[in-house]
Short mmCIF file of C-alpha atoms in Angstrom, two decimals:
data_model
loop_
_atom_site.label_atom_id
_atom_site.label_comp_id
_atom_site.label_asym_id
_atom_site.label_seq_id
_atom_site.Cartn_x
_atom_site.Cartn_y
_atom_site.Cartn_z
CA UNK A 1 -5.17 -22.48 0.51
CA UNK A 2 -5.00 -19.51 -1.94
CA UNK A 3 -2.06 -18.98 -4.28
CA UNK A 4 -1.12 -15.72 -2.80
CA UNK A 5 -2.30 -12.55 -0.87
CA UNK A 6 -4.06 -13.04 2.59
CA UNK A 7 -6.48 -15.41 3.92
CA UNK A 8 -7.66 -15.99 7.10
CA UNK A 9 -9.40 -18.64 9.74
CA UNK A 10 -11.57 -18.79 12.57
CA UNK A 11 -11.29 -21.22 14.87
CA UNK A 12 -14.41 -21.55 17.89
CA UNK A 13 -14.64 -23.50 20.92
CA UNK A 14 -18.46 -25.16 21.31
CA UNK A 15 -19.05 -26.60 24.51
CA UNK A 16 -15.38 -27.77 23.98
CA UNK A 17 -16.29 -29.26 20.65
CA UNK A 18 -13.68 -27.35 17.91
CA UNK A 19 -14.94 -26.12 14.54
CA UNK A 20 -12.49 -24.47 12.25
CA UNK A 21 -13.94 -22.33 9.15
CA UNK A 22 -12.23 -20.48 6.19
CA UNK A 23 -12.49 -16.64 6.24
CA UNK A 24 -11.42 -13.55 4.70
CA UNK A 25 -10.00 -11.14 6.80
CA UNK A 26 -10.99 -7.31 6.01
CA UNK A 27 -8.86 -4.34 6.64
CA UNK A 28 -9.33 -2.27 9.82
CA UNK A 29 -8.33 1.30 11.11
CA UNK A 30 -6.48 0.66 14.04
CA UNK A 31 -3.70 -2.02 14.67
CA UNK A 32 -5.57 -4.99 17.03
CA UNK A 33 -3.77 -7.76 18.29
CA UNK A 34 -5.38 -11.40 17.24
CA UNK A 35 -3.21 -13.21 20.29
CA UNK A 36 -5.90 -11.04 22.78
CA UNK A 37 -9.24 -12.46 21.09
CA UNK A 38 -9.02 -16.56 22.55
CA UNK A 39 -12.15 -16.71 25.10
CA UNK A 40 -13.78 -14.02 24.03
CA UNK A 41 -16.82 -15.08 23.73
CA UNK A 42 -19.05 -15.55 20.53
CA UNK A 43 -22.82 -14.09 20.23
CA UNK A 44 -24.55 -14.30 17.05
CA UNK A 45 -27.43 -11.13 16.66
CA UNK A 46 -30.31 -11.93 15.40
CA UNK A 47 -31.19 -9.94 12.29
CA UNK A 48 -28.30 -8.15 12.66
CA UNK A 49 -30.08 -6.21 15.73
CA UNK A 50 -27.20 -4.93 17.42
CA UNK A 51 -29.45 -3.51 20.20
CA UNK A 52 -30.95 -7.05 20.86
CA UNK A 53 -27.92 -8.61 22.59
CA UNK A 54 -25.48 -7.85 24.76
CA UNK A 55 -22.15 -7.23 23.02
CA UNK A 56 -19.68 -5.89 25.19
CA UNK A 57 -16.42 -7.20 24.64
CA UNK A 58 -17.80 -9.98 22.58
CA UNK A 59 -17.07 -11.06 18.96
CA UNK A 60 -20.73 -10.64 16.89
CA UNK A 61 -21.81 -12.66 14.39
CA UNK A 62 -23.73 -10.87 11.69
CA UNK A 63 -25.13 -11.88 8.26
CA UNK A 64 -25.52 -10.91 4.98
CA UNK A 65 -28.87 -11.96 4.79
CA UNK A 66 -30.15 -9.50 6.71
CA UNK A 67 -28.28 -6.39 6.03
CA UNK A 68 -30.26 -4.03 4.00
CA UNK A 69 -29.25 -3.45 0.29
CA UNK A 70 -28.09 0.28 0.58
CA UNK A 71 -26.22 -0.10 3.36
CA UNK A 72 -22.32 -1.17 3.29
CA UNK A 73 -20.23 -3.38 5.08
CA UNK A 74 -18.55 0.00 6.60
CA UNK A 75 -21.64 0.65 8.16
CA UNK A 76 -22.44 -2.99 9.03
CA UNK A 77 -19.74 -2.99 11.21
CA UNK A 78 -19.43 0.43 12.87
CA UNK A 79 -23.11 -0.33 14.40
CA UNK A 80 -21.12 -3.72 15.72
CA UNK A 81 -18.35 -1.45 17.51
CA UNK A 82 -20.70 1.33 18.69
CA UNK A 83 -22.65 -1.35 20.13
CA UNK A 84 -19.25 -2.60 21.98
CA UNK A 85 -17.95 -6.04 19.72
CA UNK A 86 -14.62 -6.60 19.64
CA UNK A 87 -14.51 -7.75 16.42
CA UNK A 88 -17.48 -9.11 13.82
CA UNK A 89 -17.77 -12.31 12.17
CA UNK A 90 -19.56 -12.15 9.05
CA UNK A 91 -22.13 -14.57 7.21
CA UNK A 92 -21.61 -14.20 3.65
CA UNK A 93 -24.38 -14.62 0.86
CA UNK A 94 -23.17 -16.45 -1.70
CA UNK A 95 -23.19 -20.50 -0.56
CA UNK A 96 -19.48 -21.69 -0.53
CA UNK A 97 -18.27 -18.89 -2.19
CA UNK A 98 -16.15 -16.61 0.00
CA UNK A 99 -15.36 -13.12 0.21
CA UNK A 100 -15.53 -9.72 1.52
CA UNK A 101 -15.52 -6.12 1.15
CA UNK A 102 -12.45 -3.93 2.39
CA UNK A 103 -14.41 -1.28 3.75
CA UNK A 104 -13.16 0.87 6.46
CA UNK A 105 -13.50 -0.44 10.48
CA UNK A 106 -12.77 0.14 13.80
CA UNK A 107 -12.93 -3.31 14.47
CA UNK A 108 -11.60 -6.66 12.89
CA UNK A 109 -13.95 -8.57 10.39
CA UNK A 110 -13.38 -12.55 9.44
CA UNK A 111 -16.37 -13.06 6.29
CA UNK A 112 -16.99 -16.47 6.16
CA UNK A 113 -19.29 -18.63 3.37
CA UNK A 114 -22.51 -18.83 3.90
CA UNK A 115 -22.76 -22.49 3.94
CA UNK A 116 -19.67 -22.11 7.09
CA UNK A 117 -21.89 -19.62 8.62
CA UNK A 118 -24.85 -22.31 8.34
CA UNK A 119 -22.52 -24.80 10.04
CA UNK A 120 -21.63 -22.39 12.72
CA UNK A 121 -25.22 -21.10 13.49
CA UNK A 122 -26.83 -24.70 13.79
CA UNK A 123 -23.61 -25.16 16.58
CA UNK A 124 -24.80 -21.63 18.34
CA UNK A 125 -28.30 -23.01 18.86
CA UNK A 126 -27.18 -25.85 20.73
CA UNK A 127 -24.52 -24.47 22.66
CA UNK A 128 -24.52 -23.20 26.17
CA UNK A 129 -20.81 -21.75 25.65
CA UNK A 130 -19.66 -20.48 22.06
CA UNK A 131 -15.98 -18.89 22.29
CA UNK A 132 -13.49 -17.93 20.57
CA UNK A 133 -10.52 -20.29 20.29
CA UNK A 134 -8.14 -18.51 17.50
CA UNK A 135 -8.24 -15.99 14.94
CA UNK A 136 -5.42 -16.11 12.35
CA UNK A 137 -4.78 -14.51 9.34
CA UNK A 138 -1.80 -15.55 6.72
CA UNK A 139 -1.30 -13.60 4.68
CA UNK A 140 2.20 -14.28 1.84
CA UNK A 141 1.51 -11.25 -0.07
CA UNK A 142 5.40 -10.21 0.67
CA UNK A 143 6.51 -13.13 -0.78
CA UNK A 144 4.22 -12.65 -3.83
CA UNK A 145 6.75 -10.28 -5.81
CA UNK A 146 9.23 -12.87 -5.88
CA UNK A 147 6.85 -15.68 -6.94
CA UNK A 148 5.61 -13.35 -10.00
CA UNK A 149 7.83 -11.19 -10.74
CA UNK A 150 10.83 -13.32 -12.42
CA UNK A 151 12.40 -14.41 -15.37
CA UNK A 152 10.22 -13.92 -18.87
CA UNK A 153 8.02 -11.06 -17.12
CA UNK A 154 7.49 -7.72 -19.25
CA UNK A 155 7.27 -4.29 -17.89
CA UNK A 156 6.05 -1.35 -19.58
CA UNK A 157 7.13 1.69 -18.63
CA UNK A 158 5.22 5.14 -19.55
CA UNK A 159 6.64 8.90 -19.21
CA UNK A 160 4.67 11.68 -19.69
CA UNK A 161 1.39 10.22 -18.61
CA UNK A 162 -0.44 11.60 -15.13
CA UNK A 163 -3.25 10.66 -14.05
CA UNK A 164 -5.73 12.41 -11.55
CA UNK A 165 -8.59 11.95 -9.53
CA UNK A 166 -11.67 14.58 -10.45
CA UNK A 167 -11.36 16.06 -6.50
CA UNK A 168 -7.26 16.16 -6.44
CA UNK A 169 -7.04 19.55 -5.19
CA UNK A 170 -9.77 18.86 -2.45
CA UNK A 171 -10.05 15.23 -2.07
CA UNK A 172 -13.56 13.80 -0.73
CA UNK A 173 -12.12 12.17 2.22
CA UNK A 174 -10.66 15.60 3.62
CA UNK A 175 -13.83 17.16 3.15
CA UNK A 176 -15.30 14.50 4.73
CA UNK A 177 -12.82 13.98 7.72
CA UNK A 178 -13.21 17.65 8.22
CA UNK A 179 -16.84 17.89 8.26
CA UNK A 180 -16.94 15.10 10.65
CA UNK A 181 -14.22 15.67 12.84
CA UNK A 182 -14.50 12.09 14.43
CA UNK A 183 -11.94 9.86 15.50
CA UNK A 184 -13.42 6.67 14.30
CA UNK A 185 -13.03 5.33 10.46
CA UNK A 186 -15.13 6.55 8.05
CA UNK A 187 -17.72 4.65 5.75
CA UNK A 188 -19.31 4.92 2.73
CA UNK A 189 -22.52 6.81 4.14
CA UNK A 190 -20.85 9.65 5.57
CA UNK A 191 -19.10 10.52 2.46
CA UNK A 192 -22.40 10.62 1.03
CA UNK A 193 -23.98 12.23 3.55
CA UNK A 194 -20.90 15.45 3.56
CA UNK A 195 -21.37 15.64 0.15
CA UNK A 196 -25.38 15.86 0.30
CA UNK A 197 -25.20 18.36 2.89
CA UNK A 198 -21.66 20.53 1.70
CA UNK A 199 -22.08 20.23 -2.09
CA UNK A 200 -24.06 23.67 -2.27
CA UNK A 201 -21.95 25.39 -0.18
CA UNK A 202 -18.29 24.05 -0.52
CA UNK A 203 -16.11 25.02 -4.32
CA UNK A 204 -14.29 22.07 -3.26
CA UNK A 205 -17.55 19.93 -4.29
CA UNK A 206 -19.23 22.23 -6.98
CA UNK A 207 -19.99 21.18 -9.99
CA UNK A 208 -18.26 24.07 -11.81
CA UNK A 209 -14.70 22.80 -10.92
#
């Protein structure tokens, strides 16, 4: 159990065997509720292939392994949603180590090690039913302030001093949100992509600002 912030697990239900694993919960665009997800059930895509498997109202199971290097996690899991997953469980590439990327989603994302991934895998193969039996994040970062922030602390305090981003008066993500005029979260591609295509013809993303 961490010391503080968030952490997560992800609890299945193998042909009523029960295999808990660690995870790391990443952010997502709209408010889901967790209490909905028992019994959905679990399908892991092979090679990340979203087109391969059905995945209609089904949690996904994708992997590091296979995602190509340019693309993000972002764009990872919007092909997961567009394909119809309810939510994405992710095989991480670094053995036990565990982490993730907060990169924008429509959907929920629980990264788990890629030695738990191994574990959970191996169980797909020989299972004729692979569901989900909880998802649960904990998170204590609320209670962090008061854990850190007592007696013997020091605090610096600076007047005078701004700070601004290069695009402040026309930030990127309006642009972007603009240019796209889509409902669903945006990743790290179409930023690129607006600013590829609008750079030329937008003062907002000249060079001469």
């Amino acid at each position: 159990q961490p010391l503080g912030g968030a952490w997560a697990q992800v609890t299945v239900e193998l042909d009523g065997q029960v295999l808990t694993l660690d995870a790391a919960a990443q952010v997502h665009a709209r408010q889901v509720d967790l209490a909905q997800f028992p019994g959905k059930p679990i399908v892991y895509v092979p090679k990340n292939d979203v087109s391969s498997v059905p995945l209609r109202g089904a949690v996904a199971v994708l992997s590091e392994k296979f995602k190509p290097g340019t693309m993000s996690d972002g764009a990872l899991l919007q092909g997961a949603y567009q394909a119809g997953a309810d939510a994405v469980i992710k095989i991480g590439g670094g053995g036990a180590m565990l982490y993730s990327v907060p990169d924008p989603s429509e959907i929920p994302c629980f990264a788990i090690s890629e030695d738990d991934g191994k574990k959970l895998c191996s169980a797909l193969e020989v299972s004729r039913s692979a569901k989900v039996k909880e998802l649960k994040v904990n998170d204590r970062r609320q209670k962090l302030q008061a854990e850190r922030w007592n007696y013997g602390k020091v605090w610096l305090h600076f007047s005078g001093l701004y700070l601004q981003s290069v695009d402040w008066d026309g930030p990127l993500c309006e642009v972007a949100q603009e240019a796209r005029a889509s409902p669903e979260a945006l990743v790290y591609e179409d930023y690129f992509e607006v600013y590829q295509t609008t750079r030329e013809v937008d003062p907002r993303l000249g060079l001469d600002r």
